[in-house]
Short mmCIF file of C-alpha atoms in Angstrom, two decimals:
data_model
loop_
_atom_site.label_atom_id
_atom_site.label_comp_id
_atom_site.label_asym_id
_atom_site.label_seq_id
_atom_site.Cartn_x
_atom_site.Cartn_y
_atom_site.Cartn_z
CA MET A 3 41.89 31.01 18.75
CA PRO A 4 44.49 32.83 20.96
CA PRO A 5 46.19 35.92 19.54
CA PRO A 6 49.55 35.47 17.75
CA ALA A 7 51.47 37.10 20.56
CA ALA A 8 50.06 34.76 23.19
CA SER A 9 50.68 31.76 20.91
CA SER A 10 54.32 32.69 20.31
CA GLY A 11 54.82 33.24 24.04
CA ARG A 12 53.48 29.78 24.83
CA GLN A 13 55.77 28.24 22.19
CA GLN A 14 58.78 30.00 23.75
CA GLN A 15 57.86 28.63 27.18
CA GLN A 16 57.54 25.11 25.73
CA SER A 17 60.93 25.49 24.01
CA LEU A 18 62.49 26.57 27.29
CA ARG A 19 61.07 23.53 29.00
CA ALA A 20 62.09 21.21 26.16
CA GLY A 21 65.72 22.39 26.09
CA PRO A 22 66.71 20.88 29.45
CA LEU A 23 64.73 17.78 28.67
CA LEU A 24 66.61 17.22 25.42
CA PHE A 25 69.88 17.72 27.28
CA VAL A 26 68.79 15.17 29.93
CA ALA A 27 67.85 12.74 27.14
CA LEU A 28 71.27 12.99 25.49
CA VAL A 29 73.02 12.52 28.84
CA ALA A 30 70.84 9.49 29.59
CA VAL A 31 71.73 7.94 26.24
CA ASN A 32 75.44 8.45 26.90
CA LEU A 33 75.11 7.01 30.39
CA SER A 34 73.19 4.02 29.09
CA THR A 35 75.66 3.15 26.34
CA ALA A 36 78.83 3.53 28.41
CA PRO A 37 78.23 0.54 30.73
CA LEU A 38 77.21 -1.51 27.76
CA LEU A 39 80.47 -0.85 25.99
CA VAL A 40 82.43 -1.58 29.17
CA THR A 41 80.55 -4.81 29.64
CA ALA A 42 81.13 -5.76 26.05
CA LYS A 43 84.89 -5.16 26.42
CA SER A 44 84.92 -7.36 29.51
CA LEU A 45 83.84 -10.41 27.50
CA PRO A 46 86.56 -12.97 26.89
CA ARG A 47 87.80 -13.42 23.34
CA SER A 48 86.06 -16.76 23.08
CA ARG A 49 82.74 -15.07 23.75
CA TRP A 50 83.54 -12.38 21.16
CA VAL A 51 84.28 -15.07 18.59
CA ALA A 52 81.06 -16.86 19.43
CA ALA A 53 79.12 -13.66 19.21
CA SER A 54 80.61 -12.75 15.84
CA SER A 55 80.10 -16.26 14.45
CA ASN A 56 76.40 -16.19 15.49
CA GLY A 57 75.72 -12.95 13.77
CA GLY A 58 76.33 -10.70 16.71
CA SER A 59 74.14 -12.51 19.25
CA LEU A 60 75.00 -14.97 21.95
CA HIS A 61 72.55 -17.86 22.02
CA ASP A 62 72.71 -18.24 25.78
CA SER A 63 69.53 -18.13 27.83
CA SER A 64 71.35 -16.89 30.95
CA ALA A 65 73.19 -14.27 28.95
CA SER A 66 69.91 -13.11 27.46
CA SER A 67 68.27 -12.78 30.84
CA ASN A 68 71.30 -10.95 32.22
CA ALA A 69 71.22 -8.62 29.23
CA ARG A 70 67.62 -7.78 29.97
CA ALA A 71 68.55 -7.10 33.59
CA VAL A 72 71.38 -4.77 32.53
CA ALA A 73 69.04 -2.97 30.14
CA VAL A 74 66.49 -2.48 32.91
CA GLY A 75 69.22 -1.21 35.23
CA VAL A 76 70.35 1.32 32.67
CA ARG A 77 66.79 2.57 32.09
CA CYS A 78 66.30 3.01 35.84
CA GLY A 79 69.57 4.93 36.21
CA ALA A 80 71.44 2.07 38.00
CA THR A 81 74.96 0.80 37.19
CA SER A 82 76.34 -2.69 36.69
CA SER A 83 77.95 -4.64 39.50
CA GLY A 84 81.54 -3.95 40.30
CA LYS A 85 82.62 -7.35 39.12
CA GLU A 86 81.35 -6.71 35.66
CA ASP A 87 82.79 -3.18 35.64
CA GLU A 88 86.25 -4.58 36.25
CA GLY A 89 85.76 -7.01 33.33
CA GLU A 90 86.79 -10.09 35.26
CA ASP A 91 86.43 -13.40 33.42
CA THR A 92 84.58 -15.51 35.92
CA ASP A 93 82.76 -18.77 35.60
CA GLU A 94 79.45 -16.94 35.88
CA PRO A 95 78.21 -16.00 32.43
CA PRO A 96 78.54 -12.28 31.93
CA ARG A 97 75.24 -10.41 31.80
CA SER A 98 75.93 -8.98 28.38
CA PRO A 99 73.36 -6.69 26.75
CA LEU A 100 74.75 -7.71 23.38
CA SER A 101 72.72 -10.89 23.40
CA GLU A 102 69.57 -10.74 21.25
CA GLY A 103 70.53 -7.30 19.96
CA GLY A 104 70.71 -5.92 23.50
CA LEU A 105 72.71 -2.78 22.72
CA ALA A 106 70.57 -1.62 19.80
CA ALA A 107 67.30 -2.59 21.50
CA THR A 108 68.20 -0.82 24.75
CA VAL A 109 69.27 2.38 23.04
CA LYS A 110 66.23 2.37 20.78
CA GLU A 111 63.83 1.75 23.65
CA THR A 112 65.41 4.47 25.81
CA ILE A 113 65.28 7.04 23.02
CA SER A 114 61.69 6.07 22.21
CA LYS A 115 60.50 6.60 25.80
CA LEU A 116 62.34 9.89 26.21
CA THR A 117 61.00 11.11 22.87
CA GLY A 118 57.48 10.25 23.99
CA VAL A 119 57.95 12.27 27.18
CA VAL A 120 59.26 15.25 25.25
CA ARG A 121 56.39 15.12 22.75
CA SER A 122 53.87 14.90 25.58
CA LEU A 123 55.30 18.01 27.23
CA LEU A 124 55.59 19.95 23.98
CA GLY A 125 52.06 19.05 22.96
CA GLY A 126 50.64 20.28 26.28
CA LYS A 127 49.04 16.91 27.02
CA GLY A 128 48.35 15.99 30.63
CA SER A 129 50.60 13.38 32.22
CA LYS A 130 50.31 11.21 35.23
CA SER A 131 52.73 12.09 38.02
CA GLY A 132 54.86 9.26 39.28
CA GLY A 133 55.04 10.78 42.82
CA ALA A 134 57.24 13.38 44.52
CA ALA A 135 60.24 11.07 44.70
CA GLY A 136 60.08 9.57 41.23
CA GLY A 137 58.80 12.52 39.27
CA GLY A 138 58.45 10.27 36.21
CA THR A 139 56.05 11.14 33.39
CA LYS A 140 54.33 8.65 31.07
CA ALA A 141 53.03 9.63 27.66
CA LYS A 142 49.49 8.63 26.75
CA LYS A 143 49.19 5.86 24.20
CA SER A 144 47.40 6.81 21.03
CA SER A 145 44.17 4.91 20.42
CA LYS A 146 44.47 5.33 16.65
CA ARG A 147 45.51 2.27 14.68
CA LYS A 148 47.88 2.41 11.81
CA PRO A 149 46.11 2.28 8.47
CA ASN A 150 46.26 -1.01 6.66
CA SER A 151 48.99 -0.70 4.14
CA SER A 152 47.69 -3.75 2.27
CA SER A 153 44.24 -2.34 1.44
CA GLY A 154 42.80 -3.09 -2.01
CA GLY A 155 42.13 -6.38 -3.80
CA PHE A 156 44.18 -8.47 -6.18
CA THR A 157 42.91 -6.67 -9.27
CA GLU A 158 43.93 -3.27 -7.93
CA ALA A 159 47.39 -4.49 -7.02
CA PHE A 160 47.77 -6.21 -10.40
CA GLU A 161 46.76 -3.11 -12.36
CA ALA A 162 49.10 -0.93 -10.33
CA LYS A 163 52.09 -3.05 -11.37
CA TYR A 164 51.20 -4.68 -14.69
CA GLY A 165 48.55 -2.45 -16.26
CA LYS A 166 44.82 -2.68 -16.77
CA ARG A 167 44.94 -5.26 -19.59
CA HIS A 168 44.24 -8.59 -17.94
CA PRO A 169 41.58 -11.31 -17.72
CA LYS A 170 38.48 -10.77 -15.65
CA PHE A 171 39.51 -11.83 -12.16
CA ASN A 172 36.76 -13.36 -10.04
CA GLU A 173 37.70 -12.38 -6.48
CA LYS A 174 34.61 -13.78 -4.81
CA SER A 175 34.68 -17.07 -2.95
CA PHE A 176 36.14 -20.19 -4.54
CA GLY A 177 32.72 -21.85 -4.45
CA ASP A 178 31.08 -18.90 -6.18
CA ALA A 179 33.67 -18.86 -8.97
CA THR A 180 33.40 -22.60 -9.63
CA GLU A 181 29.61 -22.42 -9.58
CA THR A 182 29.75 -19.56 -12.11
CA ALA A 183 32.02 -21.65 -14.30
CA TRP A 184 29.63 -24.62 -14.03
CA GLY A 185 26.69 -22.44 -15.00
CA ARG A 186 28.56 -21.20 -18.10
CA ASN A 187 29.82 -24.74 -18.92
CA ARG A 188 33.45 -23.74 -18.53
CA LEU A 189 36.48 -24.83 -16.59
CA CYS A 190 37.78 -22.63 -13.77
CA LEU A 191 41.35 -21.37 -14.06
CA VAL A 192 42.81 -20.95 -10.56
CA TYR A 193 45.87 -18.84 -9.76
CA ILE A 194 47.14 -18.67 -6.17
CA ALA A 195 50.14 -16.41 -5.70
CA ALA A 196 52.88 -17.08 -3.19
CA GLU A 197 52.68 -15.31 0.15
CA LYS A 198 53.88 -11.73 0.18
CA GLY A 199 57.48 -11.45 1.20
CA SER A 200 58.38 -14.96 0.07
CA GLY A 201 61.13 -13.56 -2.10
CA GLY A 202 63.54 -15.57 -4.19
CA LYS A 203 62.28 -18.00 -6.79
CA ALA A 204 58.60 -17.83 -5.77
CA ALA A 205 58.50 -14.06 -6.32
CA LYS A 206 60.10 -14.43 -9.75
CA VAL A 207 57.60 -17.12 -10.73
CA ASP A 208 54.68 -14.91 -9.61
CA ASP A 209 56.10 -12.00 -11.60
CA ALA A 210 56.46 -14.14 -14.74
CA ILE A 211 52.89 -15.51 -14.43
CA CYS A 212 51.46 -12.02 -13.92
CA LYS A 213 53.34 -10.72 -16.94
CA ALA A 214 51.88 -13.57 -18.99
CA LEU A 215 48.38 -12.78 -17.70
CA ALA A 216 48.85 -9.16 -18.77
CA ASP A 217 49.39 -10.29 -22.37
CA PRO A 218 46.34 -9.38 -24.55
CA GLU A 219 46.24 -12.80 -26.24
CA VAL A 220 46.27 -14.61 -22.90
CA ALA A 221 43.60 -12.33 -21.44
CA GLU A 222 41.32 -12.79 -24.46
CA PHE A 223 41.78 -16.58 -24.46
CA ILE A 224 40.96 -16.85 -20.75
CA ASP A 225 37.89 -14.59 -20.98
CA SER A 226 36.53 -16.60 -23.91
CA SER A 227 37.17 -20.09 -22.50
CA PHE A 228 37.55 -20.00 -18.71
CA VAL A 229 36.38 -18.36 -15.54
CA MET A 230 39.50 -17.21 -13.71
CA TRP A 231 39.59 -17.12 -9.94
CA VAL A 232 42.15 -15.50 -7.66
CA PRO A 233 42.00 -15.23 -3.86
CA GLY A 234 40.25 -11.98 -2.96
CA GLY A 235 40.15 -9.79 0.10
CA LYS A 236 40.73 -6.19 1.06
CA SER A 237 43.62 -7.04 3.36
CA SER A 238 46.62 -9.27 3.00
CA ALA A 239 45.40 -11.38 5.94
CA GLN A 240 42.13 -12.09 4.13
CA ARG A 241 43.92 -12.99 0.93
CA VAL A 242 46.33 -15.26 2.78
CA ALA A 243 43.42 -17.05 4.48
CA ALA A 244 41.58 -17.44 1.16
CA SER A 245 44.75 -18.69 -0.51
CA ALA A 246 45.37 -21.28 2.20
CA ALA A 247 41.81 -22.59 2.06
CA ALA A 248 41.79 -22.76 -1.74
CA ALA A 249 45.23 -24.40 -1.88
CA LYS A 250 43.93 -27.14 0.36
CA ARG A 251 40.85 -27.68 -1.79
CA VAL A 252 42.74 -27.86 -5.10
CA GLY A 253 45.57 -29.97 -3.67
CA ALA A 254 48.36 -27.44 -4.23
CA ARG A 255 51.67 -28.71 -2.88
CA SER A 256 53.41 -25.37 -3.15
CA LEU A 257 52.77 -21.78 -4.16
CA PRO A 258 52.42 -20.17 -6.60
CA PHE A 259 49.76 -22.48 -8.04
CA LEU A 260 48.29 -22.41 -11.54
CA GLY A 261 45.68 -25.05 -12.29
CA VAL A 262 42.29 -25.89 -13.76
CA VAL A 263 39.28 -27.02 -11.73
CA ASN A 264 36.18 -28.75 -13.09
CA SER A 265 32.77 -28.67 -11.41
CA ALA A 266 30.32 -31.54 -11.86
CA SER A 267 26.76 -31.80 -10.62
CA GLU A 268 25.86 -34.82 -8.53
CA THR A 269 22.70 -35.86 -6.69
CA ASP A 270 22.89 -36.84 -3.04
CA LYS A 271 21.36 -40.30 -2.71
CA MET A 272 20.20 -39.59 0.82
CA THR A 273 18.68 -36.12 0.46
CA LEU A 274 18.14 -36.17 -3.34
CA GLU A 275 19.65 -32.68 -3.46
CA ARG A 276 21.96 -31.60 -6.26
CA LYS A 277 25.43 -30.40 -5.33
CA LEU A 278 28.66 -29.51 -7.12
CA GLU A 279 31.71 -31.70 -6.86
CA ARG A 280 34.93 -29.85 -7.65
CA SER A 281 38.11 -31.59 -8.84
CA THR A 282 41.48 -30.37 -10.11
CA VAL A 283 41.96 -31.68 -13.63
CA ALA A 284 45.22 -29.95 -14.58
CA MET A 285 48.21 -28.24 -12.88
CA HIS A 286 51.07 -26.28 -14.40
CA HIS A 287 54.45 -27.10 -12.86
CA CYS A 288 55.56 -23.43 -13.15
CA ASN A 289 59.15 -24.59 -13.36
CA PRO A 290 60.01 -22.61 -15.35
CA PRO A 291 56.96 -20.33 -15.31
CA PRO A 292 55.07 -20.19 -18.63
CA SER A 293 55.43 -17.34 -21.05
CA ALA A 294 52.37 -15.85 -22.73
CA SER A 295 52.50 -18.21 -25.72
CA GLN A 296 53.25 -21.22 -23.51
CA MET A 297 50.30 -20.38 -21.26
CA VAL A 298 47.95 -20.18 -24.25
CA SER A 299 49.27 -23.52 -25.59
CA TRP A 300 48.89 -25.14 -22.17
CA MET A 301 45.31 -23.90 -21.71
CA ALA A 302 44.38 -24.98 -25.25
CA ARG A 303 45.76 -28.46 -24.59
CA VAL A 304 43.83 -28.68 -21.31
CA LEU A 305 40.63 -27.76 -23.14
CA GLU A 306 41.33 -30.34 -25.80
CA LEU A 307 41.99 -33.11 -23.27
CA LYS A 308 39.12 -32.22 -20.95
CA LYS A 309 36.48 -31.30 -23.51
CA ASN A 310 34.71 -34.58 -22.81
CA LEU A 311 34.12 -33.38 -19.25
CA LEU A 312 32.44 -30.27 -20.55
CA GLU A 313 30.37 -32.26 -23.03
CA VAL A 314 29.22 -34.68 -20.32
CA GLU A 315 28.42 -31.80 -17.98
CA LEU A 316 26.60 -29.95 -20.77
CA ALA A 317 24.44 -33.02 -21.35
CA GLU A 318 23.87 -33.26 -17.61
CA GLN A 319 22.89 -29.60 -17.46
CA GLN A 320 20.48 -30.12 -20.36
CA ARG A 321 19.00 -33.13 -18.57
CA LEU A 322 18.60 -31.12 -15.39
CA LYS A 323 17.08 -28.29 -17.39
CA ASP A 324 14.60 -30.68 -19.00
CA GLU A 325 13.76 -32.12 -15.59
CA ASP A 326 13.24 -28.63 -14.22
CA THR A 327 11.03 -27.79 -17.20
CA ILE A 328 8.96 -30.93 -16.70
CA TYR A 329 8.78 -30.28 -12.98
CA THR A 330 7.74 -26.68 -13.59
CA GLU A 331 5.06 -27.77 -16.05
CA ARG A 332 3.78 -30.34 -13.59
CA VAL A 333 3.72 -27.82 -10.79
CA GLU A 334 1.95 -25.27 -13.00
CA GLY A 335 -0.50 -27.92 -14.22
CA TYR A 336 -1.13 -29.07 -10.68
CA SER A 337 -1.62 -25.48 -9.55
CA LYS A 338 -4.01 -24.85 -12.44
CA SER A 339 -5.87 -28.04 -11.61
CA LEU A 340 -6.18 -26.97 -7.99
CA LYS A 341 -7.40 -23.55 -9.10
CA ASP A 342 -9.93 -25.07 -11.49
CA ASP A 343 -11.12 -27.46 -8.79
CA ALA A 344 -11.50 -24.57 -6.39
CA LEU A 345 -13.46 -22.57 -8.95
CA ARG A 346 -15.62 -25.57 -9.77
CA GLU A 347 -16.31 -26.14 -6.10
CA VAL A 348 -17.26 -22.49 -5.70
CA ARG A 349 -19.54 -22.69 -8.75
CA GLU A 350 -21.11 -25.91 -7.50
CA ARG A 351 -21.69 -24.37 -4.09
CA GLU A 352 -23.29 -21.33 -5.71
CA GLU A 353 -25.49 -23.54 -7.89
CA GLU A 354 -26.41 -25.66 -4.91
CA ALA A 355 -27.25 -22.54 -2.94
CA GLU A 356 -29.39 -21.28 -5.85
CA ARG A 357 -31.20 -24.60 -6.08
CA ALA A 358 -31.77 -24.56 -2.36
CA ARG A 359 -33.08 -21.00 -2.57
CA LEU A 360 -35.47 -21.88 -5.39
CA ALA A 361 -36.59 -24.99 -3.58
CA GLU A 362 -37.21 -22.96 -0.46
CA GLU A 363 -39.16 -20.38 -2.42
CA GLU A 364 -41.15 -23.13 -4.07
CA ARG A 365 -41.81 -24.76 -0.74
CA LEU A 366 -42.97 -21.49 0.76
CA ALA A 367 -45.14 -20.80 -2.29
CA GLN A 368 -46.59 -24.26 -2.04
CA GLU A 369 -47.30 -23.76 1.61
CA VAL A 370 -48.98 -20.46 0.83
CA LEU A 371 -51.00 -22.10 -1.96
CA GLU A 372 -51.99 -25.00 0.24
CA ALA A 373 -52.95 -22.62 3.00
CA LYS A 374 -55.02 -20.62 0.53
CA GLN A 375 -56.61 -23.76 -0.79
CA ARG A 376 -57.47 -24.88 2.70
CA GLU A 377 -58.86 -21.43 3.38
CA ASP A 378 -60.87 -21.52 0.14
CA VAL A 379 -62.25 -24.94 0.96
CA GLU A 380 -63.27 -23.85 4.42
CA ARG A 381 -64.78 -20.63 3.05
CA ARG A 382 -66.65 -22.38 0.31
CA GLU A 383 -67.94 -25.04 2.66
CA LYS A 384 -69.19 -22.30 4.93
CA LYS A 385 -70.77 -20.39 2.02
CA ALA A 386 -72.38 -23.57 0.68
CA ALA A 387 -74.00 -24.11 4.04
CA GLU A 388 -75.14 -20.50 4.15
CA LEU A 389 -76.78 -20.69 0.69
CA GLY A 390 -79.57 -22.85 2.07
CA GLN A 391 -82.24 -24.55 0.02
CA GLU A 392 -83.25 -23.39 -3.44
CA PRO A 393 -86.71 -21.85 -3.87
CA PRO A 394 -89.26 -24.25 -5.32
CA GLU A 395 -89.61 -24.44 -9.05
CA SER A 396 -93.14 -23.06 -8.82
CA ALA A 397 -91.74 -19.79 -7.53
CA VAL A 398 -90.33 -19.14 -10.96
CA LYS A 399 -93.62 -19.49 -12.80
CA GLY A 400 -96.37 -16.94 -13.17
CA ALA A 401 -96.52 -13.30 -13.75
CA GLU A 402 -95.65 -12.60 -10.18
CA ALA A 403 -92.66 -14.94 -10.12
CA LYS A 404 -90.63 -14.41 -7.00
CA ALA A 405 -87.63 -16.49 -8.11
CA ALA A 406 -85.21 -16.55 -11.01
CA THR A 407 -83.22 -19.39 -12.55
CA LEU A 408 -79.60 -18.50 -13.16
CA MET A 409 -77.20 -20.57 -15.29
CA LEU A 410 -73.46 -20.14 -14.71
CA ARG A 411 -70.94 -21.06 -17.36
CA LEU A 412 -67.59 -21.82 -15.76
CA ALA A 413 -64.16 -21.25 -17.24
CA ASP A 414 -63.79 -24.91 -18.24
CA GLY A 415 -67.03 -24.72 -20.30
CA SER A 416 -69.24 -26.59 -17.87
CA ARG A 417 -72.61 -25.14 -16.86
CA ILE A 418 -74.49 -25.21 -13.60
CA ARG A 419 -77.83 -23.69 -12.63
CA ARG A 420 -79.64 -22.69 -9.46
CA ARG A 421 -82.76 -20.84 -8.44
CA PHE A 422 -82.59 -17.68 -6.33
CA LEU A 423 -85.23 -15.37 -4.99
CA ARG A 424 -85.24 -12.20 -6.96
CA SER A 425 -84.96 -10.37 -3.70
CA ASP A 426 -81.71 -12.18 -2.87
CA PRO A 427 -78.58 -10.00 -3.07
CA MET A 428 -76.08 -10.47 -5.86
CA GLY A 429 -73.61 -11.33 -3.09
CA LYS A 430 -75.39 -14.62 -2.67
CA VAL A 431 -75.05 -15.30 -6.40
CA LEU A 432 -71.32 -14.45 -6.14
CA ASP A 433 -70.97 -16.75 -3.13
CA TRP A 434 -72.61 -19.51 -5.18
CA ALA A 435 -70.05 -18.84 -7.93
CA ASP A 436 -67.29 -18.92 -5.30
CA VAL A 437 -68.52 -22.29 -4.09
CA GLN A 438 -68.24 -23.54 -7.69
CA GLY A 439 -64.57 -22.55 -7.82
CA VAL A 440 -64.72 -19.06 -9.27
CA ASP A 441 -61.87 -16.84 -7.97
CA LEU A 442 -63.75 -13.70 -7.09
CA ASP A 443 -60.51 -11.79 -6.50
CA ALA A 444 -59.44 -12.20 -10.14
CA GLN A 445 -62.70 -12.99 -11.91
CA ARG A 446 -66.19 -11.54 -12.24
CA LEU A 447 -69.62 -12.57 -13.53
CA SER A 448 -71.06 -11.06 -16.71
CA SER A 449 -74.36 -11.24 -18.55
CA THR A 450 -75.37 -10.30 -22.06
CA MET A 451 -79.06 -9.61 -21.34
CA PRO A 452 -78.74 -7.11 -19.87
CA LYS A 453 -75.10 -6.34 -20.71
CA ALA A 454 -73.63 -6.05 -17.28
CA SER A 455 -70.85 -7.39 -15.09
CA PHE A 456 -70.87 -8.12 -11.40
CA SER A 457 -67.84 -8.18 -9.10
CA HIS A 458 -67.20 -8.95 -5.45
CA PRO A 459 -67.56 -7.05 -3.24
CA GLY A 460 -68.69 -3.93 -5.14
CA ASP A 461 -71.92 -5.40 -6.54
CA SER A 462 -72.72 -7.73 -3.67
CA GLY A 463 -75.29 -5.35 -2.13
CA MET A 464 -77.75 -5.03 -5.04
CA THR A 465 -80.55 -7.54 -5.44
CA ILE A 466 -81.03 -9.79 -8.44
CA GLU A 467 -84.03 -7.77 -9.46
CA GLU A 468 -82.05 -4.50 -9.17
CA ALA A 469 -79.33 -6.04 -11.30
CA GLY A 470 -81.89 -6.37 -14.10
CA LEU A 471 -81.80 -10.13 -14.32
CA GLY A 472 -85.11 -11.69 -15.33
CA ARG A 473 -86.61 -14.94 -14.33
CA GLN A 474 -84.05 -16.70 -16.45
CA ALA A 475 -80.54 -15.43 -17.01
CA LEU A 476 -77.15 -16.69 -18.19
CA LEU A 477 -73.97 -15.67 -16.39
CA PHE A 478 -70.44 -16.48 -17.47
CA VAL A 479 -67.05 -16.07 -15.82
CA GLU A 480 -64.47 -13.65 -17.14
CA GLN A 481 -61.21 -12.17 -15.90
CA LYS A 482 -61.25 -8.79 -14.31
CA PRO A 483 -59.48 -6.15 -16.40
CA LYS A 484 -56.11 -4.93 -15.04
CA GLY A 485 -56.49 -2.14 -12.55
CA ALA A 486 -60.20 -2.83 -12.10
CA THR A 487 -61.67 -2.34 -8.66
CA GLY A 488 -64.40 -4.40 -7.06
CA ASP A 489 -67.09 -2.09 -8.44
CA SER A 490 -68.75 -2.79 -11.76
CA ASP A 491 -69.72 -0.15 -14.27
CA GLY A 492 -72.70 -2.23 -15.41
CA THR A 493 -71.41 -2.53 -19.00
CA VAL A 494 -69.73 -5.17 -21.07
CA ASP A 495 -67.13 -4.32 -23.69
CA GLU A 496 -67.17 -5.61 -27.25
CA ALA A 497 -64.80 -8.48 -26.56
CA GLU A 498 -66.99 -9.72 -23.74
CA ALA A 499 -70.08 -9.43 -25.92
CA ALA A 500 -68.46 -11.44 -28.70
CA ALA A 501 -67.47 -14.11 -26.21
CA ALA A 502 -71.03 -14.35 -24.91
CA ALA A 503 -72.69 -14.33 -28.36
CA GLY A 504 -72.56 -18.08 -28.52
CA ASP A 505 -74.52 -18.37 -25.31
CA GLU A 506 -77.58 -16.45 -26.46
CA GLY A 507 -79.24 -19.58 -27.70
CA THR A 508 -78.73 -21.19 -24.35
CA GLU A 509 -80.29 -18.22 -22.64
CA ARG A 510 -83.34 -18.53 -24.89
CA GLU A 511 -83.62 -22.16 -23.85
CA LEU A 512 -83.80 -21.07 -20.25
#
């Protein structure tokens, strides 16, 4: 910020520059008005009478154009023609600046331009030079717009003039207000004020209606029975546009308008879509405008006469509600059915997959079993061939018997016998048992005399004589104990002995 001394010095310089400019402005105004007065005096009396009878303006196109030419000449510093200066009454229409308010407009325009130049110079703003000869200066136009003097909605303007006690004004769109009224099963009270500046009777009617709306009884009655709509908008232009559109929809012939609109639901036969049909069911003539009590009486009578519309629409709304409920239940039921079907399909697929898995496992197990069976058959056939012929029966007899007769009791209770050389290994006896269907992996051979057990392959190496079996011996099949290896401990537990007790007689027979 410059120091105070420098600031005051600059202000003095601007004042010195502005002084001559103000003087020039005053001189220019005097120079511009003098020819106008002379020209006005030069008009014939008939033109003066015509001008005074028309409110001070001559309705002559040529006169208007001449007036504009004179005004331009004055602004440029030129003078009128000599003929007009002398005030001669010629056939040519005088170029009078009085037409269309020429004198006032010219003076006002000249002062406005000169004031703009002075302000531009005093404010220190740059100006565009008009050239060395002209030396004219033009002030920059401000880019700022004037604030909207009509800001604020209807409710704000109403409260500013009539107080805050009033019905609830719906300032949204006309369609929104009527749809709200339909949803609440009410009629829509519509008030469209006359355009601002109408004046006269329309303004008085608007004032009377607004005073009635400010009455507590009226406000309470409207809030309890209607939805009230007024044209909304933050600017007067928006409210005027909303008023014009609404007036056309409700069939208003003039403004202000006070009426009642009913909304009914209808179904489009082509699209089957529901839509609202709006119709004006009552209008107040507003001539004279209603007082508070008259407005309440009028609204009560409208409700009484049109209650059947509300009853019909209420029944229609209930029907639509029931249809929506049924539709919702059907949709929910259908959705639940789809969900259940999906879950059932998932469960069925899982069960099918489990059955397929079990079947595959069973198939593989069967294949393994069949392979094992084929392997067993091949092994047993091979072992049967390797057993060879039995020793003759005579080899069993005598003190120096070289053979022994062994009887094998199978798991199914059947018995088989065969002769072996006493020098044959127990492995050959076990192979013989294998050929008869004994599972040597899970079973073993046991004897009671002596008490011993023989397993494959642990006992396969010892001979029959080393095993302690005599010329005649009884062997039976038993399951191997859990965790038992292929080796035998040469003993039989008590359970095995009890199981073999019944075979002692058979062994004696041998």
